[in-house]
PDB file of C-alpha atoms in Angstrom:
ATOM      1  CA  UNK C  27      33.139  16.239   3.858  1.00 54.00           C
ATOM      2  CA  UNK C  28      32.767  19.220   2.549  1.00 64.00           C
ATOM      3  CA  UNK C  29      36.436  20.320   2.110  1.00 78.00           C
ATOM      4  CA  UNK C  30      36.959  16.918   0.249  1.00 87.00           C
ATOM      5  CA  UNK C  31      34.175  17.799  -2.534  1.00 86.00           C
ATOM      6  CA  UNK C  32      35.719  21.317  -2.756  1.00 84.00           C
ATOM      7  CA  UNK C  33      39.110  20.740  -2.774  1.00 88.00           C
ATOM      8  CA  UNK C  34      37.999  17.955  -5.814  1.00 89.00           C
ATOM      9  CA  UNK C  35      35.650  20.196  -7.737  1.00 87.00           C
ATOM     10  CA  UNK C  36      38.762  22.753  -7.553  1.00 84.00           C
ATOM     11  CA  UNK C  37      40.920  20.083  -9.235  1.00 88.00           C
ATOM     12  CA  UNK C  38      38.250  20.038 -12.334  1.00 88.00           C
ATOM     13  CA  UNK C  39      36.177  16.729 -11.006  1.00 92.00           C
ATOM     14  CA  UNK C  40      32.373  17.358 -11.536  1.00 93.00           C
ATOM     15  CA  UNK C  41      29.506  15.370 -10.197  1.00 94.00           C
ATOM     16  CA  UNK C  42      28.947  12.295 -12.076  1.00 96.00           C
ATOM     17  CA  UNK C  43      25.152  10.451 -11.209  1.00 97.00           C
ATOM     18  CA  UNK C  44      24.018   6.763 -12.767  1.00 97.00           C
ATOM     19  CA  UNK C  45      21.458   5.041 -13.159  1.00 96.00           C
ATOM     20  CA  UNK C  46      22.220   1.008 -12.773  1.00 96.00           C
ATOM     21  CA  UNK C  47      19.646  -1.477 -14.452  1.00 96.00           C
ATOM     22  CA  UNK C  48      20.223  -5.084 -13.612  1.00 97.00           C
ATOM     23  CA  UNK C  49      18.617  -8.273 -13.517  1.00 96.00           C
ATOM     24  CA  UNK C  50      17.408  -9.707 -10.533  1.00 93.00           C
ATOM     25  CA  UNK C  51      19.575 -13.171  -9.755  1.00 90.00           C
ATOM     26  CA  UNK C  52      16.576 -15.156  -9.410  1.00 92.00           C
ATOM     27  CA  UNK C  53      14.069 -13.237 -12.016  1.00 92.00           C
ATOM     28  CA  UNK C  54      16.013 -12.866 -15.062  1.00 90.00           C
ATOM     29  CA  UNK C  55      12.764 -11.381 -16.919  1.00 94.00           C
ATOM     30  CA  UNK C  56      12.595  -8.154 -14.248  1.00 94.00           C
ATOM     31  CA  UNK C  57      14.786  -5.553 -14.547  1.00 95.00           C
ATOM     32  CA  UNK C  58      15.835  -3.092 -11.175  1.00 95.00           C
ATOM     33  CA  UNK C  59      17.707  -0.071 -11.281  1.00 96.00           C
ATOM     34  CA  UNK C  60      20.307   1.610  -8.813  1.00 97.00           C
ATOM     35  CA  UNK C  61      21.327   5.360  -8.092  1.00 97.00           C
ATOM     36  CA  UNK C  62      24.877   5.348  -7.607  1.00 97.00           C
ATOM     37  CA  UNK C  63      26.451   9.256  -7.444  1.00 97.00           C
ATOM     38  CA  UNK C  64      30.743  10.293  -7.222  1.00 96.00           C
ATOM     39  CA  UNK C  65      33.128  13.112  -7.663  1.00 95.00           C
ATOM     40  CA  UNK C  66      34.264  11.883 -11.103  1.00 95.00           C
ATOM     41  CA  UNK C  67      36.824  13.014 -14.000  1.00 95.00           C
ATOM     42  CA  UNK C  68      35.213  13.571 -17.247  1.00 92.00           C
ATOM     43  CA  UNK C  69      35.851  12.194 -20.512  1.00 92.00           C
ATOM     44  CA  UNK C  70      37.491   9.107 -18.643  1.00 94.00           C
ATOM     45  CA  UNK C  71      35.393   8.249 -15.700  1.00 96.00           C
ATOM     46  CA  UNK C  72      37.732   6.274 -13.279  1.00 97.00           C
ATOM     47  CA  UNK C  73      35.302   6.031 -10.662  1.00 97.00           C
ATOM     48  CA  UNK C  74      32.502   5.120 -12.523  1.00 97.00           C
ATOM     49  CA  UNK C  75      33.851   2.262 -14.742  1.00 97.00           C
ATOM     50  CA  UNK C  76      35.733   1.351 -11.260  1.00 97.00           C
ATOM     51  CA  UNK C  77      32.458   0.859  -9.902  1.00 97.00           C
ATOM     52  CA  UNK C  78      30.592  -1.039 -13.243  1.00 97.00           C
ATOM     53  CA  UNK C  79      33.564  -3.269 -12.993  1.00 97.00           C
ATOM     54  CA  UNK C  80      33.317  -4.104  -8.545  1.00 97.00           C
ATOM     55  CA  UNK C  81      29.457  -4.680  -9.493  1.00 96.00           C
ATOM     56  CA  UNK C  82      29.961  -7.062 -12.533  1.00 95.00           C
ATOM     57  CA  UNK C  83      33.011  -9.005 -10.152  1.00 96.00           C
ATOM     58  CA  UNK C  84      31.025  -9.259  -7.179  1.00 96.00           C
ATOM     59  CA  UNK C  85      27.059  -8.535  -7.488  1.00 94.00           C
ATOM     60  CA  UNK C  86      25.183 -11.212  -8.749  1.00 93.00           C
ATOM     61  CA  UNK C  87      22.335  -9.459 -10.877  1.00 93.00           C
ATOM     62  CA  UNK C  88      23.965  -9.296 -14.054  1.00 95.00           C
ATOM     63  CA  UNK C  89      23.680  -5.433 -15.853  1.00 96.00           C
ATOM     64  CA  UNK C  90      21.227  -4.389 -18.673  1.00 95.00           C
ATOM     65  CA  UNK C  91      22.671  -1.033 -19.027  1.00 95.00           C
ATOM     66  CA  UNK C  92      24.054   2.331 -17.923  1.00 95.00           C
ATOM     67  CA  UNK C  93      22.779   5.590 -17.935  1.00 95.00           C
ATOM     68  CA  UNK C  94      24.747   8.905 -16.793  1.00 96.00           C
ATOM     69  CA  UNK C  95      25.102  12.676 -16.692  1.00 95.00           C
ATOM     70  CA  UNK C  96      28.045  14.478 -15.853  1.00 94.00           C
ATOM     71  CA  UNK C  97      28.210  17.716 -14.597  1.00 91.00           C
ATOM     72  CA  UNK C  98      31.236  20.492 -13.000  1.00 87.00           C
ATOM     73  CA  UNK C  99      29.623  22.060  -9.924  1.00 79.00           C
ATOM     74  CA  UNK C 100      32.384  25.291 -10.586  1.00 73.00           C
ATOM     75  CA  UNK C 101      32.699  26.552 -13.328  1.00 63.00           C
ATOM     76  CA  UNK C 102      32.986  29.880 -14.924  1.00 60.00           C
ATOM     77  CA  UNK C 103      30.119  32.331 -14.465  1.00 62.00           C
ATOM     78  CA  UNK C 104      28.130  33.015 -17.327  1.00 58.00           C
ATOM     79  CA  UNK C 105      27.084  36.947 -17.269  1.00 59.00           C
ATOM     80  CA  UNK C 106      26.045  39.354 -19.780  1.00 64.00           C
ATOM     81  CA  UNK C 107      26.734  43.486 -19.887  1.00 68.00           C
ATOM     82  CA  UNK C 108      23.190  44.966 -19.585  1.00 71.00           C
ATOM     83  CA  UNK C 109      23.464  48.670 -21.001  1.00 76.00           C
ATOM     84  CA  UNK C 110      19.992  49.513 -20.274  1.00 73.00           C
ATOM     85  CA  UNK C 111      16.520  48.698 -18.838  1.00 68.00           C
ATOM     86  CA  UNK C 112      13.251  49.159 -19.841  1.00 70.00           C
ATOM     87  CA  UNK C 113       9.814  48.304 -17.873  1.00 68.00           C
ATOM     88  CA  UNK C 114       6.906  47.480 -19.223  1.00 74.00           C
ATOM     89  CA  UNK C 115       3.632  47.798 -17.514  1.00 63.00           C
TER      90      UNK C 115
END
């Protein structure tokens, strides 16, 4: 499993986390939430949209809204050149 995740990250995939709000099938006034995570490619997000299509076709609770974030876990390192250091007591 770890090898697969590392391979995906090296191919440009990042971790996408989505919070889906949906209405309960029997109680339409009640909202519930579901958290989904998968490695996905920005900016098209094919895995996320595939999951949303699956939800709309197979799950009885209709979606109210979807909130998501995407983070590449392997990125160029941030660094800065430090020439000197000052200590304050």
